[in-house]
Tab-separated table of C-alpha atoms in Angstrom:
chain	number	residue	atom	x	y	z
A	20	ILE	CA	-0.101	-0.094	0.084
A	21	ASP	CA	1.601	3.199	-0.990
A	22	THR	CA	1.063	6.445	1.427
A	23	PRO	CA	2.584	9.712	1.879
A	24	GLN	CA	4.716	10.135	4.765
A	25	VAL	CA	2.972	12.378	7.449
A	26	GLU	CA	5.095	13.414	10.390
A	27	SER	CA	2.835	16.522	11.161
A	28	PHE	CA	-0.163	18.089	9.553
A	29	ASP	CA	1.626	21.296	9.770
A	30	ASN	CA	3.958	20.025	6.947
A	31	VAL	CA	1.133	19.031	4.501
A	32	ASP	CA	1.452	21.018	1.148
A	33	GLU	CA	-1.699	21.430	-0.048
A	34	SER	CA	-0.633	22.736	-3.281
A	35	SER	CA	0.766	19.590	-3.948
A	36	PHE	CA	-2.914	17.981	-4.382
A	37	GLU	CA	-4.029	20.887	-6.489
A	38	LYS	CA	-1.001	20.351	-8.977
A	39	LYS	CA	-1.733	16.751	-9.043
A	40	ILE	CA	-5.689	17.067	-9.833
A	41	SER	CA	-5.144	19.866	-12.041
A	42	SER	CA	-2.685	18.079	-14.179
A	43	SER	CA	-4.352	14.457	-13.937
A	44	SER	CA	-3.571	12.395	-16.999
A	45	PHE	CA	-7.465	11.025	-16.639
A	46	LYS	CA	-10.001	12.604	-18.660
A	47	GLN	CA	-12.227	14.296	-16.050
A	48	ILE	CA	-15.851	13.511	-15.942
A	49	ASP	CA	-18.677	16.074	-15.407
A	50	VAL	CA	-21.006	14.818	-13.075
A	51	LYS	CA	-24.603	15.075	-14.471
A	52	PHE	CA	-27.520	13.393	-12.657
A	53	GLU	CA	-29.618	10.908	-14.541
A	54	LYS	CA	-32.641	10.110	-12.361
A	55	ILE	CA	-33.583	6.707	-12.030
A	56	GLU	CA	-37.488	6.314	-12.715
A	57	TYR	CA	-39.191	4.185	-9.692
A	58	GLU	CA	-42.877	3.543	-10.436
A	59	LYS	CA	-43.284	4.107	-6.873
A	60	SER	CA	-41.493	4.515	-3.436
A	61	ASP	CA	-40.813	0.730	-2.437
A	62	LEU	CA	-38.637	0.006	0.683
A	63	GLU	CA	-38.094	-3.429	-0.192
A	64	VAL	CA	-36.804	-2.461	-3.738
A	65	PHE	CA	-34.541	0.195	-1.874
A	66	LYS	CA	-33.431	-2.207	0.512
A	67	ASN	CA	-32.291	-4.606	-2.399
A	68	GLU	CA	-30.472	-1.884	-4.219
A	69	TYR	CA	-28.630	-1.227	-0.987
A	70	LYS	CA	-27.495	-4.498	-0.972
A	71	GLN	CA	-26.165	-4.010	-4.334
A	72	SER	CA	-24.636	-0.886	-3.414
A	73	VAL	CA	-22.686	-2.632	-0.495
A	74	ALA	CA	-21.015	-4.981	-3.080
A	75	LEU	CA	-20.138	-2.431	-5.187
A	76	THR	CA	-18.558	-0.131	-2.575
A	77	GLU	CA	-16.554	-3.145	-1.279
A	78	GLU	CA	-14.727	-3.355	-4.770
A	79	PHE	CA	-13.827	0.199	-5.167
A	80	ILE	CA	-12.559	0.209	-1.448
A	81	LYS	CA	-10.298	-2.854	-2.404
A	82	SER	CA	-9.096	-0.892	-5.715
A	83	ALA	CA	-8.002	2.075	-3.603
A	84	ARG	CA	-6.381	0.006	-1.014
A	85	ALA	CA	-4.535	-1.804	-3.919
A	86	ASN	CA	-3.749	1.452	-5.777
A	87	LYS	CA	-5.865	0.324	-8.727
A	88	GLU	CA	-7.827	2.563	-10.984
A	89	ILE	CA	-11.244	3.169	-9.188
A	90	GLU	CA	-13.819	2.481	-12.107
A	91	PRO	CA	-16.167	5.879	-11.851
A	92	GLU	CA	-19.295	4.344	-13.255
A	93	ALA	CA	-19.706	2.038	-10.346
A	94	ILE	CA	-19.481	4.928	-8.018
A	95	MET	CA	-21.939	6.988	-10.271
A	96	GLN	CA	-24.481	3.996	-10.349
A	97	ILE	CA	-24.715	3.984	-6.709
A	98	ALA	CA	-24.938	8.066	-6.332
A	99	ARG	CA	-27.673	8.038	-8.528
A	100	LYS	CA	-29.664	5.655	-6.826
A	101	ILE	CA	-29.117	7.461	-3.530
A	102	VAL	CA	-30.133	10.868	-5.301
A	103	SER	CA	-33.019	9.375	-7.014
A	104	GLN	CA	-34.537	7.678	-3.749
A	105	VAL	CA	-33.828	10.547	-1.598
A	106	VAL	CA	-35.677	12.880	-4.214
A	107	LEU	CA	-38.616	10.634	-4.597
A	108	ASP	CA	-38.918	9.830	-0.898
A	109	PRO	CA	-36.497	11.289	1.618
A	110	LYS	CA	-38.123	9.194	4.480
A	111	ASN	CA	-37.891	5.764	3.156
A	112	ALA	CA	-34.462	6.622	1.599
A	113	VAL	CA	-33.087	7.813	5.009
A	114	THR	CA	-34.397	4.895	6.657
A	115	LEU	CA	-31.720	2.708	4.681
A	116	SER	CA	-29.105	5.020	6.498
A	117	GLU	CA	-30.025	2.718	9.639
A	118	PHE	CA	-28.227	-0.364	7.995
A	119	ASN	CA	-24.881	-1.270	9.822
A	120	THR	CA	-22.558	-3.991	8.821
A	121	LEU	CA	-20.541	-4.406	11.858
A	122	ASN	CA	-18.200	-6.895	10.011
A	123	ASN	CA	-17.308	-4.286	7.433
A	124	TYR	CA	-18.122	-0.875	8.924
A	125	LEU	CA	-16.330	1.345	6.435
A	126	ILE	CA	-18.831	0.051	3.627
A	127	SER	CA	-22.073	0.607	5.036
A	128	HIS	CA	-20.571	3.967	6.685
A	129	SER	CA	-19.827	5.391	3.199
A	130	ILE	CA	-22.849	4.615	1.715
A	131	ASN	CA	-25.353	5.835	4.729
A	132	THR	CA	-23.156	9.031	4.767
A	133	GLY	CA	-24.286	9.390	1.184
A	134	TYR	CA	-27.747	9.226	2.028
A	135	MET	CA	-27.783	11.442	4.929
A	136	ALA	CA	-25.691	14.063	3.084
A	137	VAL	CA	-27.868	14.155	0.060
A	138	LEU	CA	-30.713	14.763	2.239
A	139	LEU	CA	-29.230	17.492	4.078
A	140	GLY	CA	-28.211	18.835	0.505
A	141	LYS	CA	-31.823	18.631	-0.514
A	142	LEU	CA	-32.981	20.564	2.544
A	143	SER	CA	-30.555	22.966	1.626
A	144	ASN	CA	-32.105	23.286	-1.927
A	145	MET	CA	-28.996	22.370	-3.765
A	146	SER	CA	-29.726	21.358	-7.450
A	147	GLU	CA	-29.877	17.585	-8.549
A	148	ASP	CA	-26.475	17.774	-10.210
A	149	GLU	CA	-24.932	19.155	-6.951
A	150	LEU	CA	-26.705	16.445	-5.007
A	151	MET	CA	-24.879	14.224	-7.597
A	152	GLU	CA	-21.605	15.434	-6.719
A	153	LEU	CA	-22.571	15.359	-3.003
A	154	ALA	CA	-23.303	11.824	-3.156
A	155	ILE	CA	-20.208	10.594	-5.181
A	156	GLY	CA	-17.892	12.773	-2.551
A	157	SER	CA	-19.655	11.208	0.355
A	158	LEU	CA	-19.295	7.699	-0.929
A	159	MET	CA	-15.596	8.320	-1.208
A	160	HIS	CA	-15.217	10.452	1.893
A	161	ASP	CA	-13.254	7.806	4.030
A	162	ILE	CA	-11.449	6.098	1.157
A	163	GLY	CA	-8.200	6.876	2.847
A	164	MET	CA	-9.456	4.540	5.732
A	165	ALA	CA	-8.490	1.532	3.400
A	166	LYS	CA	-4.642	2.931	3.860
A	167	VAL	CA	-4.411	3.369	7.483
A	168	LYS	CA	-1.858	0.984	8.943
A	169	ASP	CA	-2.961	-2.297	10.112
A	170	LEU	CA	-6.520	-0.831	9.678
A	171	LEU	CA	-6.217	0.625	13.012
A	172	TRP	CA	-9.955	1.845	13.052
A	173	THR	CA	-11.279	-1.662	13.305
A	174	ARG	CA	-9.652	-2.335	16.715
A	175	PRO	CA	-11.948	-2.955	19.571
A	176	GLU	CA	-9.464	-1.725	22.125
A	177	LYS	CA	-8.986	2.111	23.142
A	178	LEU	CA	-6.326	3.616	20.922
A	179	GLY	CA	-3.283	5.734	21.960
A	180	PHE	CA	-2.488	9.192	20.759
A	181	ASP	CA	-0.183	7.810	18.226
A	182	ASP	CA	-2.773	5.375	16.684
A	183	ILE	CA	-5.459	8.138	16.517
A	184	PHE	CA	-2.922	10.555	14.758
A	185	ASP	CA	-2.591	7.568	12.157
A	186	ILE	CA	-6.140	7.135	11.786
A	187	GLN	CA	-6.441	11.135	11.208
A	188	LYS	CA	-4.181	10.753	8.408
A	189	HIS	CA	-6.635	9.002	6.326
A	190	THR	CA	-7.760	12.509	5.264
A	191	ILE	CA	-4.262	12.879	3.574
A	192	PHE	CA	-4.367	9.139	2.240
A	193	GLY	CA	-7.684	9.919	0.954
A	194	ILE	CA	-7.037	13.359	-1.228
A	195	ASP	CA	-3.752	11.761	-2.299
A	196	THR	CA	-5.552	8.417	-3.559
A	197	LEU	CA	-8.261	10.196	-5.300
A	198	SER	CA	-5.796	12.707	-6.948
A	199	GLU	CA	-4.034	9.858	-8.382
A	200	ILE	CA	-6.696	7.480	-9.529
A	201	LEU	CA	-9.830	9.004	-9.972
A	202	LYS	CA	-11.561	11.015	-12.879
A	203	PHE	CA	-14.018	13.091	-11.278
A	204	LYS	CA	-13.388	16.972	-10.794
A	205	GLY	CA	-11.470	18.010	-8.084
A	206	ASN	CA	-13.996	19.235	-5.573
A	207	ILE	CA	-15.210	15.627	-4.969
A	208	ALA	CA	-11.550	14.630	-3.978
A	209	TYR	CA	-11.283	17.402	-1.216
A	210	ILE	CA	-14.318	16.285	0.342
A	211	SER	CA	-12.125	13.348	1.543
A	212	TYR	CA	-9.429	15.604	2.732
A	213	GLN	CA	-11.675	18.271	4.612
A	214	HIS	CA	-14.434	16.604	5.959
A	215	HIS	CA	-12.965	16.623	9.526
A	216	GLU	CA	-12.345	20.353	9.376
A	217	ARG	CA	-14.747	22.276	11.900
A	218	LEU	CA	-16.228	25.874	11.306
A	219	ASP	CA	-14.630	26.813	14.713
A	220	GLY	CA	-11.149	25.819	13.801
A	221	SER	CA	-10.933	22.741	16.000
A	222	GLY	CA	-11.089	20.185	13.403
A	223	TYR	CA	-8.183	18.628	10.973
A	224	PRO	CA	-5.807	18.200	9.316
A	225	LYS	CA	-5.278	21.922	9.040
A	226	LYS	CA	-7.606	23.668	11.481
A	227	LYS	CA	-9.530	25.553	8.748
A	228	HIS	CA	-12.355	27.731	10.028
A	229	GLY	CA	-15.591	29.320	8.902
A	230	LEU	CA	-15.826	29.732	4.997
A	231	GLN	CA	-12.402	28.294	4.491
A	232	VAL	CA	-14.130	24.808	5.028
A	233	PRO	CA	-16.370	24.499	1.645
A	234	LYS	CA	-20.057	23.638	1.738
A	235	TYR	CA	-19.933	20.387	0.387
A	236	ALA	CA	-17.138	19.468	3.253
A	237	ARG	CA	-19.298	20.850	5.887
A	238	ILE	CA	-22.386	18.925	4.616
A	239	VAL	CA	-20.556	15.507	4.571
A	240	GLY	CA	-18.843	16.533	7.773
A	241	ILE	CA	-22.091	16.717	9.697
A	242	ALA	CA	-23.572	13.479	7.976
A	243	ASP	CA	-20.260	11.834	8.852
A	244	VAL	CA	-20.681	12.653	12.563
A	245	PHE	CA	-24.127	11.655	12.554
A	246	GLN	CA	-23.828	8.239	10.868
A	247	ALA	CA	-20.898	7.570	13.049
A	248	MET	CA	-22.535	8.304	16.158
A	249	THR	CA	-25.635	6.595	15.631
A	250	SER	CA	-24.002	3.455	14.464
A	251	SER	CA	-23.112	0.587	16.511
A	252	ARG	CA	-19.413	-0.381	16.396
A	253	ILE	CA	-17.300	-3.517	17.565
A	254	TYR	CA	-16.305	-1.414	20.723
A	255	ARG	CA	-19.496	0.491	21.611
A	256	GLY	CA	-23.161	0.762	20.932
A	257	SER	CA	-25.028	3.682	19.226
A	258	TYR	CA	-25.238	6.912	21.203
A	259	ASP	CA	-28.726	8.225	21.859
A	260	LEU	CA	-30.104	11.015	19.398
A	261	GLN	CA	-30.078	13.522	22.328
A	262	HIS	CA	-26.400	13.155	22.823
A	263	VAL	CA	-25.625	13.057	19.058
A	264	PHE	CA	-27.372	16.339	18.392
A	265	SER	CA	-25.776	18.082	21.588
A	266	THR	CA	-22.303	17.091	20.021
A	267	LEU	CA	-23.302	18.425	16.489
A	268	MET	CA	-24.354	21.751	18.170
A	269	ARG	CA	-21.207	22.475	19.993
């Protein structure tokens, strides 16, 4: 697994990612939403498609871990389903985000964050093309986790400071991976890099604040925290909604 050496976030050169993305040898894809027409809102249909999305997501996460090219059509297929379902029936679609695969948390978390982020985007009156970009960025926001050493985030025991820093490096690994092997426009790759930044400057990797944190990253950041806290993990149960909302409002 190839990953950049990160001794300190202070030493991360953001311009290097900009250069990689702008000079990519791949032909970048303009993301346009193509609506999937459902005859009616049917939760069972949505559930079956969710299972298909799990299989596709597992494949592109494996590709990222192995430094192989990620096939964009598979990601766009999942994103189209998410956006089409949220536009048709937000309540049923978001119900899917309650599914959680404990044996491979990263897969379900990536998909579930997509559903929640698109719902937030819809409530913010984003266009359907913007929702499509948001869905794609959400699906890959934690792609860098696939390259964290020893998959530390899967351990059941409490992690030390160095382990936590190694996990936080997934933001760097994510944009580095996507700038190398992804065919989508750069703003989608930046979601993986900036979704842990916070408006008050308390986030990472660069402690950006306010409008320095782009809209897409802010939305995915909220969806990411909500999904993480309301999901059961190997080492803990889910948090109650009051605690989750209290955390989000800080």
